[in-house]
Amino acid sequence: MGGGVEEWTQERTLEKPANQLDLSEEELNEEITRILTSNNPHAPQNIVRYTYKERTYKPMSTVDQLAVHCVLEGNLIHKDSDEARSQRAQQGLIKVYYCNPGEEAVEMVEGEGGVNEEMGDEESNVRKERKLKNQFNFWDRGSQTLNNPLRCTMYDVYTEELQLQEKNKEKQRTQSSKEDKRETKLVPTETQSDDISKLARVSTNMERMVVQNIFDDIAQDFQYFEDSADEFSEGGTLLPLWKFHYSKAKRLSVTSLCWNQKYQDLFGVGLGSYDFTKQGSGMLLLYTVKNCTFPQYIFSTDSSVMCLDIHTKMSYLVAVGFYDGCVAVYNLKLKTMLPTHKSSVLSGKHTDPVWQVRWQKDDMDNHHNFFSVSSDGRVVSWTLIKVLKEYVYIRYTLSLKRLDASTHLCGRCIDFHKEFDNMFLLGTEEGKIHKSSKAYSNHLIQTYNAHNMAVEAVRWNHFHPRVFISCSYDWTVKIWDHTVPTPMFTFDLNAAVGDVSWAPYSSTVFAAVTSDGKVHVFDLNTNKYKALCQQLVVAKDTSQLTHIEFNPVHPIIIVGDDHGYINCFKLSPNLRKKPKVSLLTLSGFPVK
Amino acid sequence: MSVEETIKRIQSQKGVQGIIIVNAEVLICNAGIPIKTTLDNSNTVHYAGLIHQLVMKARSTVREIDPQNDLTFLRVRSKKNEIMIAPDKDYFLIVIQNPSE
């Protein structure tokens, strides 16, 4: 027994491990302090940051010492937060009122009664809930797909919206006013069987561009060429520009020409035959100088077209007179080949060829009307009247002109005074010119013994109110003052004169065409006795020139011949001189 | 005047080398589909694809400057010939012409 205790009381010797550090006595007695800190031993101690100011890396003094051991996301939200409020509002337990900032927000619980509402002195605003932004209900511009859209796409979308809105409005309107039957235009619904029929406008543009490339030099001449030889001589020249010819109009002669006043590159050509024995079909063509290879509008007619006139204001209305005595009105806006209105035996057509038609100003009821002259002795005024809602037809109103039975008036040409619309001149086949008025039915104011053969053309001067010009197959061109019974000037052109026309820019310039293929241009201001220009424009023996017209704005003329060709010429500067003296002083009338 | 006749007339004009009508809708390969052409197939597809991009760029340029404006015609003149492009809402009409011929 004593042995175990003895073992215990024996001094226990320390056992040293083999690799224990050997320290000296002083070192063993050294006191070492141990500190307890809250530093995270895993936190890095040598983080450096780049400073742009000093452009170096500098060590950061403070390093985050937080060590996260465990994170658990909970689903509790504070009762005053937005989301909590919205939840409660949705559940409908509590009506929530927001007051202005600075006052206490008071909640009133519905279920409890008798709770005072402390709203504060001011009224509270009930505001719409602010939109909550979380990852499911959050969007801004940056997260949208289309950033920086083109202005044009935005514009397109807006215009579409606008159109939809307007359509809706119209639908509502038409629904409300279904009872009163309005004029509903029948819009032709073309079923586009051909894919490319939409390209009509585009293809006409393209054709004009191609033609412009081909006839580029002519277009340049038209715009820019000025004959410099005119400085050295008194006379002028005609520069040939475009030639217009339609292949199907080979055997027809040009019977009338007319420029469109609104679209000054467009002109109308009436084709037919002057020969009594060779009457066949006729054509009405409209060309534009932008495309000289093919006409813009083609209308085929049964009978020769003898005359045409394009309305000055409604530039899509073309009045046409035929050899068989009918008159017709074509509407260029419609895509039909037929005239919109045509006279017939019942409506009082002429019994002889219609030699001239002229549009007049709209009458008092705003109806369009025109006059026609025929060798059956009648001057007829036609009015387009709308009867019933859509039906439009020609009605023959009055105006018969007849002398006593012995002398029968065979009108060949007519022209209305520019200023006094009522007064007009009528040239006849006997060679006389009669001055009369629309107001008088049977009475003639004055008669001029003008020519020995039929009067081909009679025209009032554009500027001078008393002057008019006439021409005839008796080789002469005569200029008159309507107060004087004899002509002021007589020009002998050595060949039958087919047509004469005043220039729109000067009161003293006029041009005439003769059957020997020459164009004569006169300027009475420069030379009273001789033509400034007498130019052969077609082959002498084969063609005769029939008509001539000046363009209203451009310095060009068109000349038609009896083979269906239309030639366009540019006037040289000497032929384009405008009068320097104001005509206001001469006659008291304003210059146009 | 029908479109067919007009296009025949254009084809018969002096110097015209080819006419292509391209559908303006864009395919995945970013080119229009040629509908009608007078050139051979490979050239047509080539022209159609390249010109389509050019027209889109030109059109967006014009409309960016003024949204109410729109492109009506485009002419590309080069040493050897001239390419004329007339865009429509749904189609382009392309004509290649050598004007000096």
XYZ file of C-alpha atoms in Angstrom:
693
model
C 0.000 0.000 0.000
C 2.532 2.470 0.770
C 4.188 1.746 -2.538
C 1.506 3.462 -4.688
C 1.569 6.583 -2.557
C 5.280 6.615 -2.767
C 5.040 6.644 -6.465
C 2.781 9.570 -6.290
C 4.898 11.555 -3.950
C 7.958 10.975 -5.925
C 8.975 13.899 -7.978
C 7.897 13.606 -11.375
C 10.534 14.383 -13.843
C 9.466 16.345 -16.879
C 9.899 14.563 -20.086
C 11.265 16.737 -22.833
C 10.269 16.022 -26.349
C 13.128 15.574 -28.695
C 12.603 18.651 -30.867
C 11.826 21.141 -28.143
C 13.399 24.474 -28.469
C 16.322 25.011 -26.152
C 16.093 28.363 -24.463
C 18.425 29.981 -22.038
C 17.425 31.022 -18.490
C 16.796 34.662 -19.415
C 14.780 33.773 -22.314
C 12.737 31.448 -20.195
C 12.004 34.195 -17.759
C 11.002 36.705 -20.387
C 7.483 37.930 -20.009
C 5.362 37.802 -23.051
C 2.099 39.716 -23.178
C -0.836 38.213 -24.944
C -3.574 40.493 -26.282
C -7.114 39.571 -27.140
C -8.352 41.555 -30.214
C -11.319 41.405 -32.485
C -9.254 41.420 -35.644
C -10.097 38.913 -38.207
C -7.004 36.799 -38.632
C -8.086 35.890 -42.159
C -8.462 39.462 -43.327
C -5.782 40.615 -45.672
C -3.445 43.173 -44.276
C -1.785 44.464 -47.393
C -4.481 45.758 -49.696
C -3.248 48.469 -52.037
C -5.318 50.904 -54.032
C -4.381 52.945 -57.092
C -4.826 56.674 -56.559
C -5.327 58.730 -59.681
C -4.229 61.821 -57.869
C -0.755 60.588 -57.167
C -0.730 57.968 -59.870
C 0.684 55.292 -57.639
C -0.428 52.330 -55.703
C -0.885 53.148 -52.055
C -1.616 50.759 -49.262
C -5.001 51.046 -47.661
C -4.903 51.735 -43.978
C -8.201 50.257 -42.994
C -9.204 46.848 -44.086
C -12.596 45.339 -43.491
C -12.354 42.882 -40.598
C -15.791 41.424 -40.811
C -15.924 37.681 -41.096
C -19.297 36.298 -42.018
C -19.808 32.804 -40.759
C -23.380 32.160 -41.601
C -26.149 34.031 -43.494
C -29.799 33.162 -43.444
C -32.284 35.267 -45.516
C -35.490 35.857 -43.679
C -38.922 36.811 -44.975
C -39.886 39.455 -42.470
C -40.277 43.048 -43.625
C -40.555 46.127 -41.568
C -44.110 47.225 -41.064
C -43.439 50.739 -42.243
C -41.698 49.863 -45.438
C -43.304 50.350 -48.876
C -43.790 46.731 -49.519
C -45.458 46.148 -46.236
C -47.876 48.940 -46.837
C -48.732 47.708 -50.287
C -49.377 44.257 -48.941
C -51.719 45.537 -46.353
C -53.500 47.706 -48.907
C -53.970 44.723 -51.139
C -55.358 42.702 -48.326
C -57.782 45.526 -47.756
C -57.558 45.433 -44.007
C -56.362 48.883 -43.559
C -56.987 52.136 -45.356
C -53.778 53.958 -45.515
C -53.551 57.710 -45.660
C -50.493 59.616 -46.525
C -50.107 63.014 -45.084
C -47.782 65.768 -46.092
C -44.292 65.276 -44.842
C -43.860 66.878 -41.498
C -46.991 65.421 -40.066
C -47.537 62.111 -38.534
C -48.882 59.412 -40.670
C -51.830 57.917 -38.970
C -53.269 54.581 -39.747
C -56.796 53.753 -39.149
C -57.824 50.189 -38.799
C -61.188 49.473 -40.311
C -62.189 46.749 -38.010
C -61.857 48.834 -34.891
C -64.513 51.384 -34.438
C -64.395 54.574 -32.562
C -60.851 55.367 -33.259
C -60.224 58.995 -33.763
C -58.713 59.998 -36.960
C -55.913 62.306 -36.293
C -55.339 63.690 -39.669
C -53.668 66.840 -38.730
C -54.800 70.314 -39.488
C -54.369 70.098 -43.204
C -56.132 67.777 -45.520
C -54.299 64.670 -46.407
C -53.477 63.791 -49.931
C -54.423 60.440 -51.171
C -51.606 59.525 -53.398
C -51.237 56.716 -55.724
C -48.935 54.007 -54.599
C -45.390 54.567 -55.632
C -44.207 51.923 -57.930
C -42.297 49.261 -56.145
C -39.032 48.398 -57.652
C -37.732 44.936 -57.227
C -36.091 42.592 -59.576
C -39.421 41.449 -60.917
C -41.057 44.825 -61.185
C -38.184 46.990 -62.231
C -37.406 48.510 -65.609
C -35.698 51.524 -66.938
C -34.562 52.799 -70.265
C -31.303 50.992 -70.172
C -32.893 47.608 -69.969
C -35.095 48.151 -73.018
C -34.196 46.575 -76.290
C -34.284 49.548 -78.657
C -32.111 52.402 -77.570
C -31.670 55.506 -79.674
C -34.260 54.724 -82.286
C -34.128 56.623 -85.528
C -36.256 59.716 -85.699
C -37.976 58.413 -88.734
C -39.153 55.222 -87.059
C -40.588 57.233 -84.207
C -42.269 59.528 -86.689
C -43.728 56.559 -88.540
C -45.149 55.059 -85.389
C -46.683 58.334 -84.359
C -48.292 58.921 -87.741
C -49.713 55.415 -87.730
C -51.219 56.044 -84.312
C -52.694 59.286 -85.536
C -54.222 57.614 -88.554
C -55.731 54.874 -86.417
C -57.250 57.454 -84.139
C -58.673 59.372 -87.040
C -60.123 56.208 -88.499
C -61.803 55.431 -85.233
C -63.224 58.903 -85.060
C -64.552 58.638 -88.567
C -66.109 55.305 -87.845
C -67.923 56.795 -84.926
C -69.091 59.673 -87.025
C -70.372 57.532 -89.860
C -72.125 55.268 -87.420
C -73.904 58.181 -85.876
C -74.970 59.691 -89.181
C -76.057 56.582 -90.975
C -79.473 57.948 -91.783
C -78.569 60.761 -94.133
C -77.178 59.140 -97.211
C -74.117 60.961 -98.151
C -72.279 60.821 -101.421
C -70.068 57.850 -101.056
C -67.579 57.738 -103.815
C -67.186 54.299 -105.214
C -63.540 53.604 -104.705
C -62.531 50.976 -107.178
C -60.981 48.150 -105.252
C -58.395 46.848 -107.615
C -57.356 43.379 -106.816
C -53.678 43.432 -107.448
C -53.257 40.306 -109.406
C -50.049 41.619 -110.873
C -47.405 42.134 -108.263
C -45.665 44.983 -109.953
C -48.680 47.073 -110.890
C -47.918 49.210 -107.886
C -44.841 50.405 -109.660
C -46.722 52.612 -112.110
C -45.500 55.935 -110.816
C -42.054 54.662 -110.109
C -41.677 53.229 -113.566
C -42.768 56.464 -115.245
C -40.181 58.321 -113.193
C -37.578 55.814 -114.172
C -38.484 56.095 -117.824
C -38.069 59.845 -117.654
C -34.691 59.465 -116.039
C -33.524 57.033 -118.677
C -34.780 59.326 -121.417
C -33.082 62.267 -119.761
C -29.823 60.386 -119.911
C -30.280 59.641 -123.565
C -31.372 63.134 -124.545
C -29.150 64.863 -122.105
C -27.712 67.263 -124.646
C -31.156 68.423 -125.693
C -32.141 69.044 -122.100
C -28.981 71.053 -121.566
C -29.668 73.062 -124.700
C -33.204 73.737 -123.591
C -32.025 75.088 -120.319
C -28.800 76.848 -121.127
C -28.113 77.386 -124.790
C -28.315 80.954 -126.000
C -27.387 81.727 -129.535
C -24.603 84.276 -129.331
C -24.893 85.147 -132.999
C -27.943 87.173 -132.119
C -25.813 89.993 -130.837
C -24.556 90.701 -134.319
C -27.739 90.577 -136.308
C -31.284 91.670 -136.004
C -32.787 88.315 -136.807
C -33.156 85.248 -134.669
C -33.067 81.506 -135.076
C -34.938 78.504 -133.841
C -32.915 75.782 -132.178
C -34.393 72.332 -132.716
C -35.007 70.478 -129.475
C -37.262 67.465 -129.089
C -39.288 65.646 -131.695
C -42.467 63.929 -130.657
C -44.017 61.196 -132.675
C -46.328 58.362 -131.825
C -45.961 55.284 -133.965
C -49.679 54.656 -134.190
C -50.326 58.179 -135.431
C -48.403 57.861 -138.656
C -51.034 58.794 -141.157
C -52.689 61.453 -139.068
C -51.916 65.113 -139.142
C -51.733 67.406 -136.187
C -54.977 69.331 -136.046
C -54.513 71.193 -132.802
C -52.010 71.928 -130.081
C -52.510 73.276 -126.616
C -50.171 73.820 -123.670
C -51.326 73.031 -120.177
C -51.302 76.172 -118.055
C -50.649 74.485 -114.773
C -48.060 71.899 -115.747
C -46.131 73.813 -118.308
C -44.200 70.877 -119.593
C -47.393 69.092 -120.644
C -49.105 69.758 -123.949
C -52.001 68.243 -125.792
C -52.047 67.201 -129.433
C -55.138 66.501 -131.439
C -54.618 64.201 -134.395
C -56.911 63.703 -137.279
C -57.258 64.367 -140.928
C -58.204 67.514 -142.784
C -59.018 65.583 -145.900
C -62.694 65.081 -146.440
C -62.191 61.853 -148.335
C -59.788 60.279 -145.909
C -61.639 60.364 -142.642
C -60.862 57.698 -140.125
C -60.076 57.505 -136.486
C -58.369 60.198 -134.530
C -56.253 60.522 -131.438
C -55.788 62.764 -128.487
C -52.296 62.594 -127.054
C -50.705 64.441 -124.211
C -46.940 64.661 -124.152
C -44.551 66.009 -121.620
C -41.228 67.455 -122.673
C -39.670 65.329 -119.972
C -40.295 62.221 -122.011
C -40.247 62.733 -125.740
C -40.355 59.049 -126.632
C -43.853 58.227 -125.531
C -46.996 60.180 -124.752
C -48.259 60.453 -121.216
C -51.891 60.058 -122.117
C -53.319 58.362 -125.166
C -56.949 58.496 -126.161
C -58.205 56.879 -129.324
C -61.277 58.318 -130.920
C -63.623 57.176 -133.642
C -63.543 60.395 -135.497
C -60.775 62.841 -136.232
C -59.992 65.266 -133.473
C -60.204 68.719 -134.992
C -59.597 70.953 -132.012
C -58.805 70.794 -128.356
C -58.545 73.101 -125.395
C -57.228 72.478 -121.911
C -58.988 74.320 -119.100
C -56.766 76.969 -117.556
C -57.642 76.242 -113.951
C -58.886 72.670 -113.967
C -55.926 71.470 -115.912
C -57.205 67.924 -116.091
C -60.224 68.814 -118.220
C -59.695 68.679 -121.946
C -62.423 69.737 -124.336
C -62.255 68.174 -127.770
C -64.158 68.777 -130.983
C -64.515 66.092 -133.627
C -64.953 65.939 -137.362
C -68.357 64.316 -137.000
C -69.636 67.293 -135.048
C -69.464 65.884 -131.547
C -67.745 67.544 -128.657
C -66.367 65.671 -125.709
C -64.684 66.373 -122.420
C -61.903 64.152 -121.176
C -60.891 64.001 -117.556
C -57.205 63.176 -117.249
C -57.492 62.236 -113.637
C -59.647 59.246 -114.420
C -57.908 56.248 -115.797
C -60.428 55.547 -118.479
C -59.943 55.735 -122.209
C -63.365 57.162 -122.812
C -64.424 60.753 -122.523
C -66.344 61.575 -119.408
C -68.929 63.493 -121.349
C -69.779 63.380 -124.996
C -72.447 65.123 -126.944
C -74.764 63.157 -129.129
C -77.519 63.797 -131.614
C -80.008 64.201 -128.800
C -77.998 66.733 -126.918
C -77.553 68.807 -130.017
C -74.250 68.037 -131.589
C -73.078 69.911 -134.610
C -73.783 68.675 -138.072
C -70.455 69.754 -139.458
C -66.923 69.429 -138.154
C -66.211 71.336 -134.995
C -63.350 73.675 -135.790
C -62.651 75.217 -132.442
C -63.479 74.768 -128.789
C -62.641 77.238 -126.061
C -63.139 76.917 -122.327
C -64.755 79.841 -120.569
C -64.693 80.962 -116.990
C -67.082 79.116 -114.740
C -70.533 80.559 -114.893
C -72.438 81.949 -111.933
C -73.346 78.536 -110.617
C -69.706 77.463 -110.826
C -70.312 75.153 -113.732
C -67.611 74.602 -116.283
C -68.567 75.650 -119.762
C -67.018 75.943 -123.180
C -67.876 77.211 -126.624
C -67.637 75.321 -129.849
C -67.636 76.605 -133.388
C -68.626 74.617 -136.387
C -69.175 75.260 -140.040
C -72.841 74.345 -139.693
C -73.357 77.955 -138.733
C -73.732 77.588 -135.004
C -71.733 78.780 -132.061
C -72.785 76.648 -129.163
C -72.100 76.983 -125.482
C -71.912 73.745 -123.550
C -72.259 73.625 -119.803
C -71.377 70.728 -117.553
C -74.098 70.420 -114.979
C -74.369 68.066 -112.104
C -77.863 66.699 -111.928
C -78.675 64.454 -108.985
C -75.812 63.621 -106.765
C -73.269 62.093 -109.035
C -74.611 62.109 -112.509
C -72.937 64.692 -114.638
C -73.777 65.405 -118.201
C -73.566 68.036 -120.845
C -76.482 70.175 -121.433
C -76.771 72.274 -124.490
C -77.678 75.784 -123.573
C -78.383 78.427 -126.034
C -76.451 80.674 -128.348
C -77.292 80.342 -131.967
C -75.806 82.846 -134.301
C -77.377 83.230 -137.640
C -77.494 85.963 -140.179
C -80.254 86.230 -142.676
C -80.807 83.116 -144.723
C -78.706 84.155 -147.669
C -75.447 84.376 -145.878
C -74.823 81.339 -143.771
C -72.106 81.673 -141.174
C -69.591 78.898 -141.339
C -67.396 79.495 -138.380
C -63.813 78.347 -138.518
C -62.232 79.922 -135.494
C -63.209 81.895 -132.470
C -61.372 83.890 -129.875
C -62.708 85.620 -126.789
C -61.330 88.952 -125.667
C -58.860 88.669 -122.795
C -60.372 91.528 -120.851
C -64.033 91.640 -121.834
C -65.033 88.046 -121.878
C -68.296 88.726 -123.630
C -66.768 90.059 -126.789
C -65.464 87.582 -129.291
C -64.244 87.311 -132.827
C -65.469 84.692 -135.234
C -63.577 83.821 -138.377
C -65.584 82.233 -141.164
C -64.975 80.122 -144.186
C -65.826 82.985 -146.476
C -62.913 84.929 -145.178
C -64.832 87.374 -143.045
C -64.275 88.051 -139.394
C -67.265 88.973 -137.274
C -67.107 90.698 -133.957
C -69.981 89.908 -131.673
C -70.917 89.486 -128.074
C -72.247 86.608 -126.055
C -75.125 88.776 -125.015
C -76.462 89.152 -128.549
C -77.922 86.098 -130.113
C -78.345 87.200 -133.690
C -76.721 90.526 -133.947
C -73.172 91.139 -135.084
C -71.382 94.234 -133.944
C -68.929 94.480 -136.808
C -67.721 92.574 -139.798
C -64.258 92.747 -141.285
C -63.569 91.653 -144.855
C -60.434 89.911 -143.871
C -59.330 87.318 -146.370
C -60.056 85.774 -149.714
C -60.112 82.256 -148.362
C -61.224 80.739 -145.092
C -59.825 82.340 -141.965
C -57.650 79.745 -140.307
C -56.936 81.465 -137.030
C -57.938 84.639 -135.257
C -56.319 85.690 -131.989
C -56.607 88.657 -129.698
C -53.348 90.176 -128.517
C -52.445 89.164 -124.953
C -51.581 92.695 -123.924
C -53.080 95.252 -126.231
C -56.840 95.312 -125.821
C -57.677 96.452 -129.333
C -55.382 94.405 -131.501
C -56.003 91.028 -133.067
C -54.336 88.953 -135.743
C -55.710 86.654 -138.411
C -54.294 84.321 -141.004
C -55.610 82.398 -143.928
C -54.696 80.040 -146.731
C -54.615 83.081 -149.019
C -50.937 83.492 -148.008
C -51.538 86.491 -145.753
C -51.321 87.353 -142.101
C -53.157 90.514 -141.070
C -53.076 92.560 -137.908
C -56.124 94.619 -136.996
C -57.340 97.196 -134.568
C -60.908 96.210 -133.848
C -62.154 99.772 -134.075
C -60.834 100.120 -137.626
C -62.371 98.161 -140.496
C -59.146 97.778 -142.447
C -56.059 95.925 -141.298
C -53.116 97.764 -139.797
C -50.537 95.340 -141.153
C -50.591 92.785 -143.908
C -47.817 90.255 -144.360
C -47.531 88.064 -147.415
C -45.728 84.841 -146.579
C -45.628 83.211 -150.024
C -47.389 80.078 -148.910
C -50.639 79.094 -147.282
C -50.534 80.087 -143.639
C -51.832 77.384 -141.356
C -51.724 79.058 -137.976
C -50.583 82.196 -136.227
C -50.017 82.827 -132.546
C -49.074 85.751 -130.333
C -46.175 85.362 -127.928
C -47.197 85.383 -124.260
C -44.295 87.599 -123.218
C -44.584 90.448 -125.670
C -47.330 92.342 -127.427
C -45.358 92.697 -130.647
C -44.037 89.186 -131.230
C -45.979 86.605 -133.178
C -45.205 83.470 -135.128
C -46.843 81.884 -138.153
C -46.454 78.523 -139.881
C -46.869 77.928 -143.568
C -47.466 74.945 -145.749
C -43.968 75.103 -147.221
C -42.533 73.996 -143.915
C -41.383 77.353 -142.640
C -41.868 79.072 -139.334
C -41.971 82.858 -139.507
C -41.378 84.855 -136.348
C -42.043 88.583 -136.349
C -41.294 91.266 -133.835
C -43.065 94.476 -134.780
C -41.031 96.395 -132.266
C -37.834 95.562 -134.126
C -38.914 95.302 -137.733
C -42.342 96.183 -139.000
C -42.031 94.743 -142.480
C -39.883 91.693 -142.351
C -39.821 88.567 -140.291
C -36.961 88.227 -137.839
C -36.800 84.537 -138.508
C -37.962 82.471 -141.447
C -36.749 78.995 -140.856
C -37.410 75.777 -142.667
C -38.112 73.205 -140.003
C -39.330 70.179 -141.885
C -38.533 68.672 -145.229
C -39.988 71.026 -147.774
C -41.800 68.740 -150.127
C -43.182 66.178 -147.816
C -44.762 67.949 -144.884
C -46.869 70.964 -144.288
C -46.933 72.708 -140.974
C -50.339 72.954 -139.453
C -50.188 74.496 -135.989
C -47.911 76.422 -133.688
C -48.080 77.290 -129.994
C -45.873 79.267 -127.645
C -45.141 77.833 -124.200
C -46.531 80.056 -121.425
C -43.270 80.282 -119.483
C -40.418 78.647 -121.336
C -38.889 80.130 -124.476
C -39.978 77.228 -126.636
C -42.542 76.671 -129.333
C -44.149 73.517 -130.608
C -44.975 73.078 -134.249
C -47.178 70.342 -135.627
C -47.210 69.073 -139.166
C -49.432 66.949 -141.276
C -47.491 63.728 -140.696
C -48.206 63.632 -136.989
C -44.812 64.960 -135.939
C -44.471 67.656 -133.344
C -41.208 69.553 -133.230
C -40.112 71.665 -130.350
C -37.820 74.671 -130.887
C -36.091 77.084 -128.644
C -36.362 80.755 -129.504
C -33.125 82.656 -129.752
C -32.737 85.811 -127.658
C -33.642 88.235 -130.441
C -37.060 86.659 -130.696
C -37.669 86.895 -126.982
C -37.318 90.573 -126.399
C -39.822 91.918 -123.968
C -41.225 95.374 -124.517
C -39.524 98.076 -122.502
C -42.272 100.655 -122.689
C -45.079 100.007 -120.330
C -48.311 99.503 -122.198
C -50.191 101.058 -119.361
C -49.480 104.467 -120.785
C -50.613 103.585 -124.285
C -53.977 102.138 -123.692
C -54.859 102.635 -120.077
C -55.170 98.942 -119.505
C -52.890 97.022 -117.165
C -50.169 94.902 -118.657
C -50.588 91.196 -117.933
C -50.451 52.716 -119.325
C -49.530 49.465 -117.748
C -46.317 48.902 -115.910
C -45.331 46.041 -118.196
C -45.404 48.277 -121.240
C -43.407 50.980 -119.527
C -40.762 48.509 -118.478
C -40.588 47.103 -121.991
C -40.095 50.589 -123.320
C -37.336 51.274 -120.823
C -35.658 48.044 -121.816
C -35.702 49.098 -125.446
C -34.182 52.506 -124.808
C -30.669 53.213 -125.889
C -27.938 51.996 -123.566
C -30.073 50.174 -121.024
C -28.189 47.112 -119.851
C -30.622 45.632 -117.390
C -33.698 46.095 -115.286
C -34.273 44.464 -111.905
C -37.340 44.668 -109.715
C -36.588 43.790 -106.113
C -38.939 43.170 -103.272
C -38.187 45.538 -100.435
C -38.706 43.076 -97.638
C -35.567 42.045 -95.947
C -34.625 38.446 -95.638
C -32.345 36.976 -93.043
C -29.411 37.372 -95.355
C -30.204 41.081 -95.514
C -31.105 41.232 -99.163
C -34.280 41.776 -101.133
C -35.781 39.100 -103.313
C -35.512 39.867 -107.024
C -38.906 39.497 -108.638
C -38.200 40.304 -112.237
C -34.929 40.758 -114.005
C -33.340 40.951 -117.385
C -29.859 40.109 -116.180
C -28.439 36.713 -115.319
C -29.101 35.193 -111.948
C -25.807 35.729 -110.163
C -25.568 39.376 -111.193
C -29.148 39.958 -110.206
C -28.694 38.590 -106.735
C -25.511 40.561 -106.351
C -27.119 43.823 -107.359
C -30.236 43.181 -105.338
C -28.385 42.579 -102.127
C -25.952 45.440 -102.396
C -28.409 48.004 -103.649
C -30.898 47.122 -100.978
C -28.464 48.114 -98.278
C -27.562 51.289 -100.097
C -31.165 52.341 -100.456
C -31.887 51.668 -96.820
C -28.965 53.804 -95.824
C -29.899 56.601 -98.184
C -33.484 56.533 -97.079
C -32.633 56.639 -93.405
C -30.274 59.531 -94.061
C -32.972 61.554 -95.767
C -35.545 60.794 -93.118
C -33.266 61.452 -90.194
C -32.712 64.976 -91.358
C -36.412 65.578 -91.833
C -38.852 62.831 -90.899
C -41.487 64.152 -93.256
C -39.188 63.771 -96.204
C -38.651 60.552 -98.103
C -36.345 59.211 -100.759
C -37.774 59.306 -104.282
C -34.869 58.520 -106.549
C -31.239 57.550 -106.323
C -28.672 57.693 -109.099
C -25.232 56.224 -108.849
C -23.048 57.336 -111.686
C -19.827 55.461 -112.221
C -17.170 55.394 -114.885
C -18.722 52.615 -116.851
C -22.418 53.027 -116.372
C -25.177 54.548 -114.296
C -27.360 52.703 -111.816
C -30.749 54.309 -111.267
C -32.836 53.175 -108.346
C -36.437 54.177 -107.818
C -37.698 52.966 -104.447
C -41.326 52.417 -103.727
C -43.017 51.305 -100.541
C -42.767 47.635 -101.381
C -40.458 47.385 -104.366
C -37.342 48.853 -105.887
C -36.893 49.342 -109.572
C -33.258 49.267 -110.626
C -32.096 50.192 -114.110
C -28.506 49.963 -115.266
C -27.761 52.178 -118.219
C -24.703 53.139 -120.129
C -25.559 56.633 -121.242
C -22.746 57.174 -123.638
C -23.492 54.135 -125.749
